[in-house]
GROMACS .gro file of C-alpha atoms in nm:
model
  283
    1UNK     CA    1  -0.396  -2.981  -7.420
    2UNK     CA    2  -0.614  -3.296  -7.415
    3UNK     CA    3  -0.336  -3.546  -7.347
    4UNK     CA    4  -0.444  -3.622  -6.992
    5UNK     CA    5  -0.806  -3.688  -7.088
    6UNK     CA    6  -0.709  -3.902  -7.385
    7UNK     CA    7  -0.473  -4.116  -7.179
    8UNK     CA    8  -0.727  -4.153  -6.901
    9UNK     CA    9  -1.043  -4.224  -7.100
   10UNK     CA   10  -0.963  -4.351  -7.450
   11UNK     CA   11  -1.014  -4.723  -7.504
   12UNK     CA   12  -0.960  -4.756  -7.878
   13UNK     CA   13  -0.940  -4.542  -8.191
   14UNK     CA   14  -1.122  -4.652  -8.508
   15UNK     CA   15  -0.981  -4.465  -8.806
   16UNK     CA   16  -1.175  -4.427  -9.132
   17UNK     CA   17  -0.969  -4.170  -9.316
   18UNK     CA   18  -1.061  -4.304  -9.659
   19UNK     CA   19  -1.375  -4.516  -9.624
   20UNK     CA   20  -1.406  -4.598  -9.994
   21UNK     CA   21  -1.150  -4.558 -10.272
   22UNK     CA   22  -1.278  -4.840 -10.491
   23UNK     CA   23  -1.505  -5.142 -10.495
   24UNK     CA   24  -1.272  -5.443 -10.503
   25UNK     CA   25  -1.191  -5.553 -10.148
   26UNK     CA   26  -1.179  -5.469  -9.779
   27UNK     CA   27  -0.843  -5.384  -9.620
   28UNK     CA   28  -0.743  -5.299  -9.265
   29UNK     CA   29  -0.445  -5.251  -9.035
   30UNK     CA   30  -0.462  -5.264  -8.658
   31UNK     CA   31  -0.322  -5.301  -8.314
   32UNK     CA   32  -0.355  -5.678  -8.308
   33UNK     CA   33  -0.564  -5.693  -7.991
   34UNK     CA   34  -0.844  -5.557  -8.214
   35UNK     CA   35  -0.808  -5.813  -8.494
   36UNK     CA   36  -1.078  -6.047  -8.369
   37UNK     CA   37  -1.329  -5.765  -8.319
   38UNK     CA   38  -1.278  -5.654  -8.679
   39UNK     CA   39  -1.309  -6.003  -8.827
   40UNK     CA   40  -1.612  -6.091  -8.611
   41UNK     CA   41  -1.801  -5.782  -8.724
   42UNK     CA   42  -1.689  -5.812  -9.087
   43UNK     CA   43  -1.833  -6.164  -9.085
   44UNK     CA   44  -2.188  -6.033  -9.022
   45UNK     CA   45  -2.200  -5.716  -9.235
   46UNK     CA   46  -2.339  -5.790  -9.585
   47UNK     CA   47  -2.100  -5.748  -9.877
   48UNK     CA   48  -2.192  -5.448 -10.096
   49UNK     CA   49  -2.199  -5.648 -10.419
   50UNK     CA   50  -2.377  -5.957 -10.285
   51UNK     CA   51  -2.604  -5.944  -9.979
   52UNK     CA   52  -2.585  -6.322  -9.950
   53UNK     CA   53  -2.218  -6.286  -9.860
   54UNK     CA   54  -2.043  -6.078  -9.595
   55UNK     CA   55  -1.756  -5.834  -9.586
   56UNK     CA   56  -1.523  -6.108  -9.469
   57UNK     CA   57  -1.565  -6.265  -9.814
   58UNK     CA   58  -1.420  -5.943  -9.956
   59UNK     CA   59  -1.123  -5.944  -9.721
   60UNK     CA   60  -0.792  -5.896  -9.903
   61UNK     CA   61  -0.655  -6.213  -9.742
   62UNK     CA   62  -0.375  -6.294  -9.501
   63UNK     CA   63  -0.302  -6.159  -9.155
   64UNK     CA   64  -0.418  -5.821  -9.038
   65UNK     CA   65  -0.157  -5.561  -9.132
   66UNK     CA   66   0.040  -5.371  -8.869
   67UNK     CA   67  -0.017  -4.996  -8.853
   68UNK     CA   68   0.248  -4.756  -8.981
   69UNK     CA   69   0.156  -4.393  -9.035
   70UNK     CA   70  -0.009  -4.159  -9.282
   71UNK     CA   71  -0.336  -4.094  -9.105
   72UNK     CA   72  -0.489  -3.964  -8.784
   73UNK     CA   73  -0.432  -4.282  -8.585
   74UNK     CA   74  -0.059  -4.200  -8.578
   75UNK     CA   75  -0.081  -3.975  -8.273
   76UNK     CA   76  -0.323  -4.199  -8.085
   77UNK     CA   77  -0.111  -4.513  -8.126
   78UNK     CA   78   0.250  -4.405  -8.174
   79UNK     CA   79   0.239  -4.122  -7.923
   80UNK     CA   80  -0.022  -4.226  -7.666
   81UNK     CA   81  -0.043  -4.605  -7.686
   82UNK     CA   82  -0.413  -4.629  -7.768
   83UNK     CA   83  -0.517  -4.944  -7.952
   84UNK     CA   84  -0.610  -4.838  -8.306
   85UNK     CA   85  -0.756  -4.975  -8.628
   86UNK     CA   86  -0.764  -4.832  -8.981
   87UNK     CA   87  -0.999  -4.972  -9.245
   88UNK     CA   88  -1.097  -4.898  -9.603
   89UNK     CA   89  -1.276  -5.043  -9.905
   90UNK     CA   90  -1.030  -5.019 -10.191
   91UNK     CA   91  -0.997  -5.067 -10.565
   92UNK     CA   92  -0.725  -5.052 -10.825
   93UNK     CA   93  -0.456  -4.805 -10.727
   94UNK     CA   94  -0.418  -4.500 -10.945
   95UNK     CA   95  -0.723  -4.285 -10.878
   96UNK     CA   96  -0.645  -4.180 -10.520
   97UNK     CA   97  -0.504  -3.824 -10.510
   98UNK     CA   98  -0.513  -3.801 -10.888
   99UNK     CA   99  -0.715  -3.565 -11.108
  100UNK     CA  100  -0.977  -3.840 -11.134
  101UNK     CA  101  -1.031  -3.860 -10.757
  102UNK     CA  102  -1.365  -3.680 -10.761
  103UNK     CA  103  -1.731  -3.714 -10.671
  104UNK     CA  104  -1.804  -3.770 -11.041
  105UNK     CA  105  -1.571  -4.073 -11.046
  106UNK     CA  106  -1.728  -4.207 -10.729
  107UNK     CA  107  -2.088  -4.190 -10.856
  108UNK     CA  108  -2.010  -4.313 -11.208
  109UNK     CA  109  -1.737  -4.573 -11.153
  110UNK     CA  110  -1.641  -4.659 -10.796
  111UNK     CA  111  -1.961  -4.678 -10.593
  112UNK     CA  112  -2.263  -4.546 -10.788
  113UNK     CA  113  -2.522  -4.662 -10.536
  114UNK     CA  114  -2.295  -4.597 -10.237
  115UNK     CA  115  -2.323  -4.962 -10.134
  116UNK     CA  116  -1.958  -4.980 -10.031
  117UNK     CA  117  -2.009  -4.666  -9.823
  118UNK     CA  118  -2.308  -4.825  -9.652
  119UNK     CA  119  -2.109  -5.141  -9.576
  120UNK     CA  120  -1.822  -4.942  -9.427
  121UNK     CA  121  -2.062  -4.736  -9.216
  122UNK     CA  122  -2.221  -5.055  -9.080
  123UNK     CA  123  -1.881  -5.206  -9.006
  124UNK     CA  124  -1.765  -4.892  -8.827
  125UNK     CA  125  -2.090  -4.855  -8.633
  126UNK     CA  126  -2.114  -5.214  -8.509
  127UNK     CA  127  -1.751  -5.215  -8.397
  128UNK     CA  128  -1.811  -4.889  -8.209
  129UNK     CA  129  -2.127  -5.022  -8.044
  130UNK     CA  130  -1.949  -5.338  -7.930
  131UNK     CA  131  -1.661  -5.140  -7.785
  132UNK     CA  132  -1.901  -4.907  -7.606
  133UNK     CA  133  -2.160  -5.153  -7.480
  134UNK     CA  134  -2.012  -5.497  -7.420
  135UNK     CA  135  -1.979  -5.579  -7.048
  136UNK     CA  136  -1.618  -5.678  -7.115
  137UNK     CA  137  -1.418  -5.500  -7.384
  138UNK     CA  138  -1.393  -5.711  -7.703
  139UNK     CA  139  -1.014  -5.714  -7.706
  140UNK     CA  140  -0.826  -6.036  -7.779
  141UNK     CA  141  -0.479  -6.011  -7.632
  142UNK     CA  142  -0.374  -6.356  -7.754
  143UNK     CA  143  -0.393  -6.222  -8.108
  144UNK     CA  144  -0.150  -5.948  -8.019
  145UNK     CA  145   0.076  -6.196  -7.839
  146UNK     CA  146   0.087  -6.426  -8.143
  147UNK     CA  147   0.186  -6.141  -8.372
  148UNK     CA  148   0.447  -6.025  -8.122
  149UNK     CA  149   0.611  -6.370  -8.127
  150UNK     CA  150   0.612  -6.366  -8.506
  151UNK     CA  151   0.772  -6.022  -8.515
  152UNK     CA  152   1.041  -6.120  -8.265
  153UNK     CA  153   1.122  -6.425  -8.475
  154UNK     CA  154   1.158  -6.204  -8.783
  155UNK     CA  155   1.440  -6.017  -8.605
  156UNK     CA  156   1.636  -6.334  -8.528
  157UNK     CA  157   1.853  -6.367  -8.838
  158UNK     CA  158   1.963  -6.004  -8.847
  159UNK     CA  159   2.033  -6.005  -8.473
  160UNK     CA  160   2.229  -6.328  -8.485
  161UNK     CA  161   2.440  -6.202  -8.776
  162UNK     CA  162   2.585  -5.923  -8.560
  163UNK     CA  163   2.577  -6.099  -8.224
  164UNK     CA  164   2.282  -5.917  -8.067
  165UNK     CA  165   2.113  -6.140  -7.809
  166UNK     CA  166   1.734  -6.147  -7.831
  167UNK     CA  167   1.692  -6.384  -7.537
  168UNK     CA  168   1.556  -6.116  -7.298
  169UNK     CA  169   1.295  -6.017  -7.557
  170UNK     CA  170   1.197  -6.380  -7.617
  171UNK     CA  171   1.161  -6.444  -7.245
  172UNK     CA  172   0.948  -6.131  -7.199
  173UNK     CA  173   0.737  -6.228  -7.501
  174UNK     CA  174   0.669  -6.573  -7.359
  175UNK     CA  175   0.554  -6.407  -7.038
  176UNK     CA  176   0.325  -6.178  -7.237
  177UNK     CA  177   0.179  -6.477  -7.423
  178UNK     CA  178   0.085  -6.645  -7.096
  179UNK     CA  179  -0.059  -6.326  -6.945
  180UNK     CA  180  -0.265  -6.274  -7.261
  181UNK     CA  181  -0.397  -6.629  -7.251
  182UNK     CA  182  -0.507  -6.591  -6.890
  183UNK     CA  183  -0.683  -6.256  -6.930
  184UNK     CA  184  -0.859  -6.370  -7.249
  185UNK     CA  185  -0.979  -6.675  -7.060
  186UNK     CA  186  -1.102  -6.456  -6.775
  187UNK     CA  187  -1.272  -6.219  -7.020
  188UNK     CA  188  -1.457  -6.505  -7.191
  189UNK     CA  189  -1.630  -6.604  -6.869
  190UNK     CA  190  -1.847  -6.289  -6.865
  191UNK     CA  191  -1.843  -6.284  -6.490
  192UNK     CA  192  -2.122  -6.112  -6.301
  193UNK     CA  193  -1.883  -5.982  -6.038
  194UNK     CA  194  -1.864  -5.610  -6.122
  195UNK     CA  195  -1.530  -5.563  -5.950
  196UNK     CA  196  -1.374  -5.841  -6.157
  197UNK     CA  197  -1.527  -5.706  -6.476
  198UNK     CA  198  -1.395  -5.359  -6.403
  199UNK     CA  199  -1.050  -5.498  -6.332
  200UNK     CA  200  -1.041  -5.691  -6.661
  201UNK     CA  201  -1.168  -5.393  -6.859
  202UNK     CA  202  -0.916  -5.152  -6.714
  203UNK     CA  203  -0.629  -5.389  -6.786
  204UNK     CA  204  -0.747  -5.446  -7.143
  205UNK     CA  205  -0.801  -5.075  -7.203
  206UNK     CA  206  -0.466  -4.958  -7.068
  207UNK     CA  207  -0.236  -5.247  -7.164
  208UNK     CA  208  -0.119  -5.082  -7.485
  209UNK     CA  209   0.023  -4.790  -7.285
  210UNK     CA  210   0.282  -5.030  -7.142
  211UNK     CA  211   0.453  -5.041  -7.482
  212UNK     CA  212   0.542  -4.672  -7.472
  213UNK     CA  213   0.903  -4.570  -7.413
  214UNK     CA  214   1.084  -4.240  -7.392
  215UNK     CA  215   1.107  -4.218  -7.772
  216UNK     CA  216   1.266  -4.404  -8.062
  217UNK     CA  217   1.632  -4.331  -8.144
  218UNK     CA  218   1.656  -4.026  -8.366
  219UNK     CA  219   1.283  -3.950  -8.356
  220UNK     CA  220   1.167  -3.924  -7.999
  221UNK     CA  221   0.815  -3.808  -8.086
  222UNK     CA  222   0.739  -4.173  -8.167
  223UNK     CA  223   0.714  -4.356  -7.837
  224UNK     CA  224   0.557  -4.692  -7.924
  225UNK     CA  225   0.817  -4.968  -7.913
  226UNK     CA  226   0.628  -5.242  -8.100
  227UNK     CA  227   0.558  -5.057  -8.424
  228UNK     CA  228   0.613  -4.727  -8.600
  229UNK     CA  229   0.639  -4.604  -8.957
  230UNK     CA  230   0.969  -4.732  -9.090
  231UNK     CA  231   1.236  -4.462  -9.109
  232UNK     CA  232   1.283  -4.526  -9.482
  233UNK     CA  233   0.942  -4.679  -9.555
  234UNK     CA  234   0.725  -4.370  -9.580
  235UNK     CA  235   0.393  -4.475  -9.429
  236UNK     CA  236   0.494  -4.842  -9.414
  237UNK     CA  237   0.509  -5.014  -9.076
  238UNK     CA  238   0.820  -5.147  -8.901
  239UNK     CA  239   0.792  -5.389  -8.611
  240UNK     CA  240   1.022  -5.326  -8.313
  241UNK     CA  241   1.156  -5.022  -8.499
  242UNK     CA  242   1.424  -4.931  -8.244
  243UNK     CA  243   1.584  -5.273  -8.272
  244UNK     CA  244   1.521  -5.334  -8.643
  245UNK     CA  245   1.656  -5.002  -8.765
  246UNK     CA  246   1.964  -5.022  -8.543
  247UNK     CA  247   2.033  -5.364  -8.693
  248UNK     CA  248   1.982  -5.222  -9.042
  249UNK     CA  249   2.243  -4.957  -8.969
  250UNK     CA  250   2.486  -5.200  -8.812
  251UNK     CA  251   2.474  -5.020  -8.478
  252UNK     CA  252   2.515  -5.313  -8.240
  253UNK     CA  253   2.531  -5.096  -7.928
  254UNK     CA  254   2.202  -4.919  -7.998
  255UNK     CA  255   2.040  -5.247  -8.106
  256UNK     CA  256   2.137  -5.414  -7.778
  257UNK     CA  257   2.006  -5.117  -7.579
  258UNK     CA  258   1.679  -5.126  -7.770
  259UNK     CA  259   1.643  -5.498  -7.701
  260UNK     CA  260   1.663  -5.417  -7.331
  261UNK     CA  261   1.414  -5.130  -7.361
  262UNK     CA  262   1.166  -5.340  -7.560
  263UNK     CA  263   1.209  -5.641  -7.330
  264UNK     CA  264   1.131  -5.429  -7.026
  265UNK     CA  265   0.821  -5.288  -7.194
  266UNK     CA  266   0.687  -5.628  -7.300
  267UNK     CA  267   0.751  -5.767  -6.951
  268UNK     CA  268   0.577  -5.463  -6.802
  269UNK     CA  269   0.277  -5.524  -7.028
  270UNK     CA  270   0.264  -5.887  -6.914
  271UNK     CA  271   0.280  -5.782  -6.550
  272UNK     CA  272   0.011  -5.521  -6.608
  273UNK     CA  273  -0.227  -5.773  -6.765
  274UNK     CA  274  -0.167  -6.009  -6.473
  275UNK     CA  275  -0.218  -5.754  -6.196
  276UNK     CA  276  -0.582  -5.779  -6.092
  277UNK     CA  277  -0.520  -5.577  -5.775
  278UNK     CA  278  -0.367  -5.261  -5.924
  279UNK     CA  279  -0.504  -5.271  -6.277
  280UNK     CA  280  -0.470  -4.915  -6.401
  281UNK     CA  281  -0.198  -4.651  -6.427
  282UNK     CA  282  -0.250  -4.304  -6.286
  283UNK     CA  283  -0.275  -4.014  -6.531
   0.00000   0.00000   0.00000
């Protein structure tokens, strides 16, 4: 019913399904073009347990996780190609969805003064304001390109073992890296030329749509080619799921076809980012 409007107008989706489930650390998963926005804002929001520190000091560590499923962002990202981010303040696992998961537990054990809730609200609000008000969208495509290269490399051993050639995907990925570098450089200039700013913004906003295909093998509802919930991973994420799961099953023919499909999509995304003349799809 609202598909057309969502595809035409949505820039990003910030998901806070479970804002606070404990008081230990901050966790997040994202479309990796949003990584820098998250880390920049987390570095200025005070930590709930120590106002002299920031939320970034409570980060769980390591790279930003890749989104899988299990919450409302699933449709926005996996079906419609809208850059998404999911974040939560967490504690020791065991309370969530148990008999102890109650308001009483929250006010007596997890967050008695609701300081974690306040921190998450500030994080969510400042990210939203920056997305809505910055002259140029605070996307960082180079972050996504770097993760894409890493994920392609992680396929290499399994592909080589059965003779599946990843060269087309590596070539397309290199093209996407260069296109991302150029548009991030253009975005950092904060140009006063409104036409140029509009062109950059439209390319940044719609680029994720380029990664949509006709549907993953065996589950066509999922259209995003770069990530999806793993077929046997529950909510867990799988990068390049069409390729990876075909390799898992030893289906060389499907794996090779999915390499071609993914390569075309990554190349299309690179072309889209580079096209300052025709920067937006028609919906």
